[in-house]
PDB file of N, CA and C and ligand atoms in Angstrom:
ATOM      1  N   MET C   1      -0.710 -25.039  -4.600  1.00  0.00           N
ATOM      2  CA  MET C   1      -1.270 -24.037  -4.184  1.00  0.00           C
ATOM      3  C   MET C   1      -1.967 -23.446  -5.698  1.00  0.00           C
ATOM      4  N   VAL C   2      -3.321 -23.208  -5.437  1.00  0.00           N
ATOM      5  CA  VAL C   2      -3.851 -22.522  -6.555  1.00  0.00           C
ATOM      6  C   VAL C   2      -3.712 -21.063  -6.439  1.00  0.00           C
ATOM      7  N   ILE C   3      -3.143 -20.291  -7.525  1.00  0.00           N
ATOM      8  CA  ILE C   3      -2.879 -18.791  -7.371  1.00  0.00           C
ATOM      9  C   ILE C   3      -3.927 -18.090  -8.333  1.00  0.00           C
ATOM     10  N   LYS C   4      -4.856 -17.311  -7.643  1.00  0.00           N
ATOM     11  CA  LYS C   4      -6.182 -16.800  -8.120  1.00  0.00           C
ATOM     12  C   LYS C   4      -5.466 -15.607  -8.970  1.00  0.00           C
ATOM     13  N   HIS C   5      -6.169 -15.570 -10.428  1.00  0.00           N
ATOM     14  CA  HIS C   5      -5.774 -14.574 -11.158  1.00  0.00           C
ATOM     15  C   HIS C   5      -5.618 -13.039 -10.766  1.00  0.00           C
ATOM     16  N   GLN C   6      -6.662 -12.639  -9.972  1.00  0.00           N
ATOM     17  CA  GLN C   6      -6.880 -11.300  -9.749  1.00  0.00           C
ATOM     18  C   GLN C   6      -5.512 -11.033  -8.576  1.00  0.00           C
ATOM     19  N   TRP C   7      -4.755 -11.813  -8.216  1.00  0.00           N
ATOM     20  CA  TRP C   7      -3.687 -11.271  -7.354  1.00  0.00           C
ATOM     21  C   TRP C   7      -2.612 -11.243  -7.912  1.00  0.00           C
ATOM     22  N   ILE C   8      -2.609 -11.321  -9.447  1.00  0.00           N
ATOM     23  CA  ILE C   8      -1.279 -11.042 -10.004  1.00  0.00           C
ATOM     24  C   ILE C   8      -1.493  -9.922 -10.977  1.00  0.00           C
ATOM     25  N   PHE C   9      -0.408  -8.774 -10.698  1.00  0.00           N
ATOM     26  CA  PHE C   9      -0.700  -7.669 -11.471  1.00  0.00           C
ATOM     27  C   PHE C   9       0.358  -7.249 -12.159  1.00  0.00           C
ATOM     28  N   LYS C  10       0.385  -6.399 -13.148  1.00  0.00           N
ATOM     29  CA  LYS C  10       1.848  -5.723 -13.898  1.00  0.00           C
ATOM     30  C   LYS C  10       2.027  -4.826 -12.683  1.00  0.00           C
ATOM     31  N   THR C  11       3.394  -4.486 -12.565  1.00  0.00           N
ATOM     32  CA  THR C  11       3.713  -3.611 -11.554  1.00  0.00           C
ATOM     33  C   THR C  11       4.775  -2.729 -12.298  1.00  0.00           C
ATOM     34  N   GLU C  12       4.534  -1.616 -11.762  1.00  0.00           N
ATOM     35  CA  GLU C  12       5.551  -0.426 -12.330  1.00  0.00           C
ATOM     36  C   GLU C  12       6.493  -0.036 -11.086  1.00  0.00           C
ATOM     37  N   SER C  13       6.630  -0.817 -10.196  1.00  0.00           N
ATOM     38  CA  SER C  13       7.663  -0.476  -9.226  1.00  0.00           C
ATOM     39  C   SER C  13       8.942  -0.175  -9.502  1.00  0.00           C
ATOM     40  N   PRO C  14       9.542   0.888  -8.945  1.00  0.00           N
ATOM     41  CA  PRO C  14      10.893   1.394  -9.564  1.00  0.00           C
ATOM     42  C   PRO C  14      12.044   0.283  -9.489  1.00  0.00           C
ATOM     43  N   TRP C  15      11.870  -0.704  -8.543  1.00  0.00           N
ATOM     44  CA  TRP C  15      12.999  -1.722  -8.649  1.00  0.00           C
ATOM     45  C   TRP C  15      12.644  -3.179  -9.280  1.00  0.00           C
ATOM     46  N   SER C  16      11.619  -3.121  -9.746  1.00  0.00           N
ATOM     47  CA  SER C  16      11.241  -4.376 -10.596  1.00  0.00           C
ATOM     48  C   SER C  16      10.867  -4.147 -12.176  1.00  0.00           C
ATOM     49  N   ASP C  17      11.205  -5.206 -12.765  1.00  0.00           N
ATOM     50  CA  ASP C  17      10.958  -5.485 -14.095  1.00  0.00           C
ATOM     51  C   ASP C  17       9.527  -4.881 -14.485  1.00  0.00           C
ATOM     52  N   ALA C  18       9.144  -3.686 -15.232  1.00  0.00           N
ATOM     53  CA  ALA C  18       7.862  -3.541 -15.460  1.00  0.00           C
ATOM     54  C   ALA C  18       7.231  -4.781 -16.533  1.00  0.00           C
ATOM     55  N   ASN C  19       8.074  -5.402 -16.975  1.00  0.00           N
ATOM     56  CA  ASN C  19       7.649  -6.293 -18.137  1.00  0.00           C
ATOM     57  C   ASN C  19       6.998  -7.282 -17.393  1.00  0.00           C
ATOM     58  N   GLN C  20       7.332  -7.744 -16.188  1.00  0.00           N
ATOM     59  CA  GLN C  20       7.055  -8.836 -15.768  1.00  0.00           C
ATOM     60  C   GLN C  20       5.837  -8.792 -14.777  1.00  0.00           C
ATOM     61  N   LYS C  21       5.098  -9.726 -14.481  1.00  0.00           N
ATOM     62  CA  LYS C  21       3.947  -9.695 -13.650  1.00  0.00           C
ATOM     63  C   LYS C  21       4.385  -9.862 -12.206  1.00  0.00           C
ATOM     64  N   MET C  22       3.577  -9.400 -11.257  1.00  0.00           N
ATOM     65  CA  MET C  22       4.170  -9.477  -9.727  1.00  0.00           C
ATOM     66  C   MET C  22       3.177 -10.243  -9.076  1.00  0.00           C
ATOM     67  N   LEU C  23       3.446 -11.223  -8.302  1.00  0.00           N
ATOM     68  CA  LEU C  23       2.321 -12.191  -7.261  1.00  0.00           C
ATOM     69  C   LEU C  23       2.360 -11.039  -6.148  1.00  0.00           C
ATOM     70  N   VAL C  24       0.928 -10.929  -5.914  1.00  0.00           N
ATOM     71  CA  VAL C  24       0.534  -9.731  -4.799  1.00  0.00           C
ATOM     72  C   VAL C  24      -0.476 -10.694  -3.865  1.00  0.00           C
ATOM     73  N   LEU C  25      -0.141 -11.236  -2.638  1.00  0.00           N
ATOM     74  CA  LEU C  25      -0.718 -12.071  -1.930  1.00  0.00           C
ATOM     75  C   LEU C  25      -1.651 -11.251  -0.730  1.00  0.00           C
ATOM     76  N   ASP C  26      -2.820 -11.922  -0.226  1.00  0.00           N
ATOM     77  CA  ASP C  26      -3.507 -11.320   0.634  1.00  0.00           C
ATOM     78  C   ASP C  26      -2.304 -11.426   1.891  1.00  0.00           C
ATOM     79  N   THR C  27      -2.426 -10.093   2.705  1.00  0.00           N
ATOM     80  CA  THR C  27      -1.414 -10.149   3.869  1.00  0.00           C
ATOM     81  C   THR C  27      -1.791 -11.082   5.073  1.00  0.00           C
ATOM     82  N   GLY C  28      -3.069 -11.357   5.050  1.00  0.00           N
ATOM     83  CA  GLY C  28      -3.472 -12.285   6.449  1.00  0.00           C
ATOM     84  C   GLY C  28      -3.213 -11.463   7.821  1.00  0.00           C
ATOM     85  N   GLY C  29      -2.963 -12.165   8.749  1.00  0.00           N
ATOM     86  CA  GLY C  29      -2.968 -11.524   9.979  1.00  0.00           C
ATOM     87  C   GLY C  29      -1.402 -10.896  10.473  1.00  0.00           C
ATOM     88  N   TRP C  30      -0.468 -11.072   9.453  1.00  0.00           N
ATOM     89  CA  TRP C  30       1.069 -10.980  10.085  1.00  0.00           C
ATOM     90  C   TRP C  30       1.277  -9.510   9.979  1.00  0.00           C
ATOM     91  N   ARG C  31       0.569  -8.368   9.483  1.00  0.00           N
ATOM     92  CA  ARG C  31       0.963  -7.183   9.577  1.00  0.00           C
ATOM     93  C   ARG C  31       1.319  -6.508  10.946  1.00  0.00           C
ATOM     94  N   THR C  32       2.251  -5.861  11.310  1.00  0.00           N
ATOM     95  CA  THR C  32       2.334  -5.353  12.610  1.00  0.00           C
ATOM     96  C   THR C  32       2.047  -3.857  12.850  1.00  0.00           C
ATOM     97  N   GLU C  33       2.174  -3.129  11.550  1.00  0.00           N
ATOM     98  CA  GLU C  33       1.985  -1.811  11.633  1.00  0.00           C
ATOM     99  C   GLU C  33       0.977  -1.582  10.363  1.00  0.00           C
ATOM    100  N   ARG C  34       0.298  -0.304  10.400  1.00  0.00           N
ATOM    101  CA  ARG C  34      -0.454   0.013   9.154  1.00  0.00           C
ATOM    102  C   ARG C  34      -0.202   1.491   8.929  1.00  0.00           C
ATOM    103  N   PRO C  35      -0.215   2.341   7.671  1.00  0.00           N
ATOM    104  CA  PRO C  35       0.063   3.284   7.488  1.00  0.00           C
ATOM    105  C   PRO C  35      -1.450   4.163   7.476  1.00  0.00           C
ATOM    106  N   VAL C  36      -1.304   5.000   8.285  1.00  0.00           N
ATOM    107  CA  VAL C  36      -2.507   6.050   8.524  1.00  0.00           C
ATOM    108  C   VAL C  36      -2.595   7.599   7.822  1.00  0.00           C
ATOM    109  N   LEU C  37      -3.517   7.849   7.109  1.00  0.00           N
ATOM    110  CA  LEU C  37      -3.230   9.095   6.357  1.00  0.00           C
ATOM    111  C   LEU C  37      -3.906  10.332   7.027  1.00  0.00           C
ATOM    112  N   ASP C  38      -3.360  11.337   7.062  1.00  0.00           N
ATOM    113  CA  ASP C  38      -3.944  12.751   7.424  1.00  0.00           C
ATOM    114  C   ASP C  38      -4.064  13.198   6.351  1.00  0.00           C
ATOM    115  N   LYS C  39      -5.502  13.173   5.821  1.00  0.00           N
ATOM    116  CA  LYS C  39      -5.781  13.713   4.710  1.00  0.00           C
ATOM    117  C   LYS C  39      -5.435  15.380   4.713  1.00  0.00           C
ATOM    118  N   SER C  40      -5.542  16.090   5.700  1.00  0.00           N
ATOM    119  CA  SER C  40      -5.244  17.624   5.746  1.00  0.00           C
ATOM    120  C   SER C  40      -3.850  17.941   5.307  1.00  0.00           C
ATOM    121  N   LEU C  41      -2.947  16.871   5.202  1.00  0.00           N
ATOM    122  CA  LEU C  41      -1.697  17.103   4.969  1.00  0.00           C
ATOM    123  C   LEU C  41      -1.275  16.500   3.252  1.00  0.00           C
ATOM    124  N   CYS C  42      -1.936  15.633   3.051  1.00  0.00           N
ATOM    125  CA  CYS C  42      -1.936  15.123   1.707  1.00  0.00           C
ATOM    126  C   CYS C  42      -1.967  16.133   0.551  1.00  0.00           C
ATOM    127  N   ASN C  43      -1.187  16.003  -0.437  1.00  0.00           N
ATOM    128  CA  ASN C  43      -1.245  16.896  -1.700  1.00  0.00           C
ATOM    129  C   ASN C  43      -1.488  16.319  -2.903  1.00  0.00           C
ATOM    130  N   TYR C  44      -1.632  14.745  -2.674  1.00  0.00           N
ATOM    131  CA  TYR C  44      -2.191  14.044  -3.941  1.00  0.00           C
ATOM    132  C   TYR C  44      -1.140  13.923  -4.972  1.00  0.00           C
ATOM    133  N   CYS C  45       0.091  13.882  -4.420  1.00  0.00           N
ATOM    134  CA  CYS C  45       1.361  13.686  -5.173  1.00  0.00           C
ATOM    135  C   CYS C  45       1.743  12.231  -5.993  1.00  0.00           C
ATOM    136  N   GLY C  46       0.928  11.257  -5.197  1.00  0.00           N
ATOM    137  CA  GLY C  46       1.104   9.842  -5.655  1.00  0.00           C
ATOM    138  C   GLY C  46       2.433   9.304  -5.435  1.00  0.00           C
ATOM    139  N   LEU C  47       3.228   9.861  -4.795  1.00  0.00           N
ATOM    140  CA  LEU C  47       4.795   9.107  -4.398  1.00  0.00           C
ATOM    141  C   LEU C  47       4.239   7.556  -3.596  1.00  0.00           C
ATOM    142  N   CYS C  48       3.266   7.612  -2.579  1.00  0.00           N
ATOM    143  CA  CYS C  48       3.261   6.603  -1.782  1.00  0.00           C
ATOM    144  C   CYS C  48       2.828   5.470  -2.643  1.00  0.00           C
ATOM    145  N   SER C  49       1.852   5.861  -3.696  1.00  0.00           N
ATOM    146  CA  SER C  49       1.457   4.810  -4.701  1.00  0.00           C
ATOM    147  C   SER C  49       2.492   4.138  -5.511  1.00  0.00           C
ATOM    148  N   LEU C  50       3.532   5.197  -5.769  1.00  0.00           N
ATOM    149  CA  LEU C  50       4.466   4.524  -6.785  1.00  0.00           C
ATOM    150  C   LEU C  50       5.509   3.697  -6.080  1.00  0.00           C
ATOM    151  N   TYR C  51       5.593   4.090  -4.912  1.00  0.00           N
ATOM    152  CA  TYR C  51       6.855   3.318  -4.246  1.00  0.00           C
ATOM    153  C   TYR C  51       6.302   2.025  -3.461  1.00  0.00           C
ATOM    154  N   CYS C  52       5.044   1.883  -3.097  1.00  0.00           N
ATOM    155  CA  CYS C  52       4.510   0.739  -2.413  1.00  0.00           C
ATOM    156  C   CYS C  52       4.631  -0.575  -3.357  1.00  0.00           C
ATOM    157  N   PRO C  53       5.646  -1.339  -2.603  1.00  0.00           N
ATOM    158  CA  PRO C  53       5.876  -2.435  -3.419  1.00  0.00           C
ATOM    159  C   PRO C  53       4.845  -3.579  -3.676  1.00  0.00           C
ATOM    160  N   PRO C  54       3.637  -3.797  -3.031  1.00  0.00           N
ATOM    161  CA  PRO C  54       2.632  -4.566  -3.737  1.00  0.00           C
ATOM    162  C   PRO C  54       1.567  -3.641  -4.466  1.00  0.00           C
ATOM    163  N   GLN C  55       1.953  -2.295  -4.571  1.00  0.00           N
ATOM    164  CA  GLN C  55       0.787  -1.731  -5.145  1.00  0.00           C
ATOM    165  C   GLN C  55      -0.468  -1.618  -4.573  1.00  0.00           C
ATOM    166  N   CYS C  56      -0.786  -1.342  -3.495  1.00  0.00           N
ATOM    167  CA  CYS C  56      -2.066  -1.532  -2.799  1.00  0.00           C
ATOM    168  C   CYS C  56      -2.414  -0.191  -2.222  1.00  0.00           C
ATOM    169  N   MET C  57      -1.864   0.967  -2.783  1.00  0.00           N
ATOM    170  CA  MET C  57      -2.446   2.259  -2.714  1.00  0.00           C
ATOM    171  C   MET C  57      -3.635   2.591  -3.717  1.00  0.00           C
ATOM    172  N   ARG C  58      -4.807   2.772  -3.365  1.00  0.00           N
ATOM    173  CA  ARG C  58      -5.930   3.101  -4.418  1.00  0.00           C
ATOM    174  C   ARG C  58      -6.351   4.562  -4.485  1.00  0.00           C
ATOM    175  N   ASP C  59      -6.280   4.861  -5.887  1.00  0.00           N
ATOM    176  CA  ASP C  59      -6.316   6.196  -6.102  1.00  0.00           C
ATOM    177  C   ASP C  59      -7.849   6.815  -5.915  1.00  0.00           C
ATOM    178  N   LYS C  60      -8.232   7.497  -4.952  1.00  0.00           N
ATOM    179  CA  LYS C  60      -9.453   8.057  -4.394  1.00  0.00           C
ATOM    180  C   LYS C  60      -9.891   9.218  -5.263  1.00  0.00           C
ATOM    181  N   GLY C  61      -9.126   9.937  -6.194  1.00  0.00           N
ATOM    182  CA  GLY C  61      -9.366  11.155  -6.778  1.00  0.00           C
ATOM    183  C   GLY C  61      -8.905  12.158  -6.372  1.00  0.00           C
ATOM    184  N   ASP C  62      -8.581  12.489  -4.795  1.00  0.00           N
ATOM    185  CA  ASP C  62      -8.044  13.603  -4.167  1.00  0.00           C
ATOM    186  C   ASP C  62      -7.053  13.226  -3.034  1.00  0.00           C
ATOM    187  N   HIS C  63      -6.825  11.872  -2.916  1.00  0.00           N
ATOM    188  CA  HIS C  63      -5.942  11.163  -1.995  1.00  0.00           C
ATOM    189  C   HIS C  63      -5.630   9.724  -2.275  1.00  0.00           C
ATOM    190  N   TYR C  64      -4.740   9.122  -1.696  1.00  0.00           N
ATOM    191  CA  TYR C  64      -4.687   7.603  -1.753  1.00  0.00           C
ATOM    192  C   TYR C  64      -5.058   6.701  -0.547  1.00  0.00           C
ATOM    193  N   GLU C  65      -5.965   5.733  -0.629  1.00  0.00           N
ATOM    194  CA  GLU C  65      -6.372   4.814   0.410  1.00  0.00           C
ATOM    195  C   GLU C  65      -5.730   3.402   0.359  1.00  0.00           C
ATOM    196  N   VAL C  66      -5.026   3.159   1.419  1.00  0.00           N
ATOM    197  CA  VAL C  66      -4.439   1.751   1.264  1.00  0.00           C
ATOM    198  C   VAL C  66      -5.465   0.824   1.577  1.00  0.00           C
ATOM    199  N   ASP C  67      -5.281  -0.147   0.555  1.00  0.00           N
ATOM    200  CA  ASP C  67      -6.066  -1.431   0.667  1.00  0.00           C
ATOM    201  C   ASP C  67      -5.584  -2.467   1.843  1.00  0.00           C
ATOM    202  N   LEU C  68      -5.975  -2.439   2.914  1.00  0.00           N
ATOM    203  CA  LEU C  68      -5.342  -3.203   3.819  1.00  0.00           C
ATOM    204  C   LEU C  68      -5.274  -4.814   3.659  1.00  0.00           C
ATOM    205  N   ALA C  69      -6.103  -5.379   2.657  1.00  0.00           N
ATOM    206  CA  ALA C  69      -5.986  -6.804   2.271  1.00  0.00           C
ATOM    207  C   ALA C  69      -4.861  -7.079   1.872  1.00  0.00           C
ATOM    208  N   PHE C  70      -4.072  -6.058   1.479  1.00  0.00           N
ATOM    209  CA  PHE C  70      -2.800  -6.371   0.718  1.00  0.00           C
ATOM    210  C   PHE C  70      -1.468  -5.554   1.146  1.00  0.00           C
ATOM    211  N   CYS C  71      -1.844  -4.711   2.244  1.00  0.00           N
ATOM    212  CA  CYS C  71      -0.603  -3.869   2.763  1.00  0.00           C
ATOM    213  C   CYS C  71       0.066  -4.681   3.680  1.00  0.00           C
ATOM    214  N   LYS C  72       1.602  -4.840   3.388  1.00  0.00           N
ATOM    215  CA  LYS C  72       2.477  -5.618   4.337  1.00  0.00           C
ATOM    216  C   LYS C  72       2.898  -4.729   5.509  1.00  0.00           C
ATOM    217  N   GLY C  73       2.659  -3.530   5.685  1.00  0.00           N
ATOM    218  CA  GLY C  73       3.212  -2.719   6.839  1.00  0.00           C
ATOM    219  C   GLY C  73       4.440  -2.426   6.775  1.00  0.00           C
ATOM    220  N   CYS C  74       5.132  -2.199   5.657  1.00  0.00           N
ATOM    221  CA  CYS C  74       6.660  -2.052   5.291  1.00  0.00           C
ATOM    222  C   CYS C  74       6.947  -0.621   5.751  1.00  0.00           C
ATOM    223  N   GLY C  75       5.894   0.175   5.689  1.00  0.00           N
ATOM    224  CA  GLY C  75       6.468   1.683   6.000  1.00  0.00           C
ATOM    225  C   GLY C  75       6.875   2.501   4.888  1.00  0.00           C
ATOM    226  N   ILE C  76       7.159   1.815   3.798  1.00  0.00           N
ATOM    227  CA  ILE C  76       7.928   2.605   2.660  1.00  0.00           C
ATOM    228  C   ILE C  76       7.049   3.916   2.189  1.00  0.00           C
ATOM    229  N   CYS C  77       5.713   3.859   2.137  1.00  0.00           N
ATOM    230  CA  CYS C  77       5.024   4.680   1.734  1.00  0.00           C
ATOM    231  C   CYS C  77       5.035   5.874   2.906  1.00  0.00           C
ATOM    232  N   ALA C  78       5.044   5.578   4.046  1.00  0.00           N
ATOM    233  CA  ALA C  78       5.236   6.700   4.989  1.00  0.00           C
ATOM    234  C   ALA C  78       6.654   7.381   4.909  1.00  0.00           C
ATOM    235  N   HIS C  79       7.698   6.483   4.554  1.00  0.00           N
ATOM    236  CA  HIS C  79       9.034   7.032   4.548  1.00  0.00           C
ATOM    237  C   HIS C  79       9.204   8.211   3.663  1.00  0.00           C
ATOM    238  N   GLU C  80       8.390   7.773   2.404  1.00  0.00           N
ATOM    239  CA  GLU C  80       8.707   8.439   0.868  1.00  0.00           C
ATOM    240  C   GLU C  80       7.747   9.543   0.965  1.00  0.00           C
ATOM    241  N   CYS C  81       6.778   9.656   1.743  1.00  0.00           N
ATOM    242  CA  CYS C  81       5.690  10.830   1.644  1.00  0.00           C
ATOM    243  C   CYS C  81       6.589  12.072   1.904  1.00  0.00           C
ATOM    244  N   PRO C  82       6.502  13.161   0.932  1.00  0.00           N
ATOM    245  CA  PRO C  82       7.052  14.245   1.389  1.00  0.00           C
ATOM    246  C   PRO C  82       6.360  15.117   2.182  1.00  0.00           C
ATOM    247  N   LYS C  83       5.234  14.916   2.507  1.00  0.00           N
ATOM    248  CA  LYS C  83       4.407  15.876   3.512  1.00  0.00           C
ATOM    249  C   LYS C  83       4.100  15.337   4.858  1.00  0.00           C
ATOM    250  N   LYS C  84       4.732  14.063   5.000  1.00  0.00           N
ATOM    251  CA  LYS C  84       4.470  13.464   6.309  1.00  0.00           C
ATOM    252  C   LYS C  84       2.959  13.109   6.711  1.00  0.00           C
ATOM    253  N   ALA C  85       2.241  12.970   5.525  1.00  0.00           N
ATOM    254  CA  ALA C  85       0.836  12.617   5.838  1.00  0.00           C
ATOM    255  C   ALA C  85       0.548  11.370   6.209  1.00  0.00           C
ATOM    256  N   LEU C  86       1.383  10.337   6.072  1.00  0.00           N
ATOM    257  CA  LEU C  86       1.305   9.114   6.585  1.00  0.00           C
ATOM    258  C   LEU C  86       1.929   8.642   7.786  1.00  0.00           C
ATOM    259  N   THR C  87       1.488   7.971   8.590  1.00  0.00           N
ATOM    260  CA  THR C  87       2.098   7.580   9.993  1.00  0.00           C
ATOM    261  C   THR C  87       1.585   6.122  10.018  1.00  0.00           C
ATOM    262  N   MET C  88       2.852   5.526  10.451  1.00  0.00           N
ATOM    263  CA  MET C  88       2.839   3.985  10.722  1.00  0.00           C
ATOM    264  C   MET C  88       2.305   3.888  12.298  1.00  0.00           C
ATOM    265  N   LYS C  89       1.159   3.196  12.529  1.00  0.00           N
ATOM    266  CA  LYS C  89       0.705   3.040  13.621  1.00  0.00           C
ATOM    267  C   LYS C  89       0.423   1.517  13.837  1.00  0.00           C
ATOM    268  N   PRO C  90       0.838   0.929  15.201  1.00  0.00           N
ATOM    269  CA  PRO C  90       0.710  -0.334  15.421  1.00  0.00           C
ATOM    270  C   PRO C  90      -0.704  -1.090  15.378  1.00  0.00           C
ATOM    271  N   GLU C  91      -0.593  -2.176  14.720  1.00  0.00           N
ATOM    272  CA  GLU C  91      -2.188  -2.794  14.513  1.00  0.00           C
ATOM    273  C   GLU C  91      -2.895  -2.977  15.862  1.00  0.00           C
ATOM    274  N   GLY C  92      -2.129  -3.049  17.060  1.00  0.00           N
ATOM    275  CA  GLY C  92      -2.806  -3.370  18.170  1.00  0.00           C
ATOM    276  C   GLY C  92      -3.954  -1.944  18.537  1.00  0.00           C
ATOM    277  N   GLU C  93      -3.713  -0.999  17.791  1.00  0.00           N
ATOM    278  CA  GLU C  93      -4.577   0.107  18.076  1.00  0.00           C
ATOM    279  C   GLU C  93      -5.963  -0.085  17.282  1.00  0.00           C
ATOM    280  N   PHE C  94      -5.954  -0.954  16.230  1.00  0.00           N
ATOM    281  CA  PHE C  94      -7.191  -1.119  15.604  1.00  0.00           C
ATOM    282  C   PHE C  94      -7.636  -2.364  15.739  1.00  0.00           C
ATOM    283  N   THR C  95      -7.568  -3.192  16.879  1.00  0.00           N
ATOM    284  CA  THR C  95      -7.928  -4.470  17.142  1.00  0.00           C
ATOM    285  C   THR C  95      -9.589  -4.488  16.867  1.00  0.00           C
ATOM    286  N   ASN C  96     -10.286  -3.275  17.376  1.00  0.00           N
ATOM    287  CA  ASN C  96     -11.750  -3.289  17.168  1.00  0.00           C
ATOM    288  C   ASN C  96     -12.314  -2.985  15.760  1.00  0.00           C
ATOM    289  N   GLU C  97     -11.333  -2.797  14.859  1.00  0.00           N
ATOM    290  CA  GLU C  97     -11.676  -2.254  13.647  1.00  0.00           C
ATOM    291  C   GLU C  97     -11.665  -3.221  12.611  1.00  0.00           C
ATOM    292  N   GLY C  98     -10.578  -4.251  13.051  1.00  0.00           N
ATOM    293  CA  GLY C  98     -10.565  -5.305  11.750  1.00  0.00           C
ATOM    294  C   GLY C  98      -9.491  -4.916  11.000  1.00  0.00           C
TER     295      GLY C  98
HETATM  296  S1  SF4 O   1       3.129  10.588  -0.710  1.00  0.00           S
HETATM  297 FE1  SF4 O   1       1.818  11.297   0.823  1.00  0.00          FE
HETATM  298  S2  SF4 O   1       1.426  13.485  -0.119  1.00  0.00           S
HETATM  299 FE2  SF4 O   1       1.880  12.238  -1.553  1.00  0.00          FE
HETATM  300  S3  SF4 O   1      -0.325  11.263  -2.089  1.00  0.00           S
HETATM  301 FE3  SF4 O   1       0.795   9.850  -0.647  1.00  0.00          FE
HETATM  302  S4  SF4 O   1       0.051  10.454   1.133  1.00  0.00           S
HETATM  303 FE4  SF4 O   1      -0.303  11.991   0.209  1.00  0.00          FE
HETATM  304  S1  SF4 O   2       3.097   0.086   4.242  1.00  0.00           S
HETATM  305 FE1  SF4 O   2       3.863  -0.703   2.539  1.00  0.00          FE
HETATM  306  S2  SF4 O   2       2.664  -2.160   1.621  1.00  0.00           S
HETATM  307 FE2  SF4 O   2       1.454  -0.742   3.137  1.00  0.00          FE
HETATM  308  S3  SF4 O   2       0.738   0.608   1.721  1.00  0.00           S
HETATM  309 FE3  SF4 O   2       2.734   1.341   2.595  1.00  0.00          FE
HETATM  310  S4  SF4 O   2       4.257   0.977   1.251  1.00  0.00           S
HETATM  311 FE4  SF4 O   2       2.312  -0.451   0.614  1.00  0.00          FE
END
């Protein structure tokens, strides 16, 4: 298997060794849920980004946006969000959106 360099990032995830690189692979089609943000509730604290295992939350300046190419649908971001701004929704609700 050829590992593309752009898929290997340094990680600062709290459970991993920040001195090691982490392999982050495209999720493909196996995610069953995705996090959906209610921007009106988000206070831009960044905890969702901090806890996301594959580090796929992107800083948009006033909120964080999920990079769905790498999101695994684990729900940790929604669980850790202190404002309940993220809700996990079934992928079946987005079949027409890709
Ligand atoms: S953890 Fe919740 S409130 Fe904080 S930036 Fe993420 S979505 Fe917004
Ligand atoms: S569901 Fe998991 S992988 Fe997806 S953004 Fe949230 S923490 Fe990251």
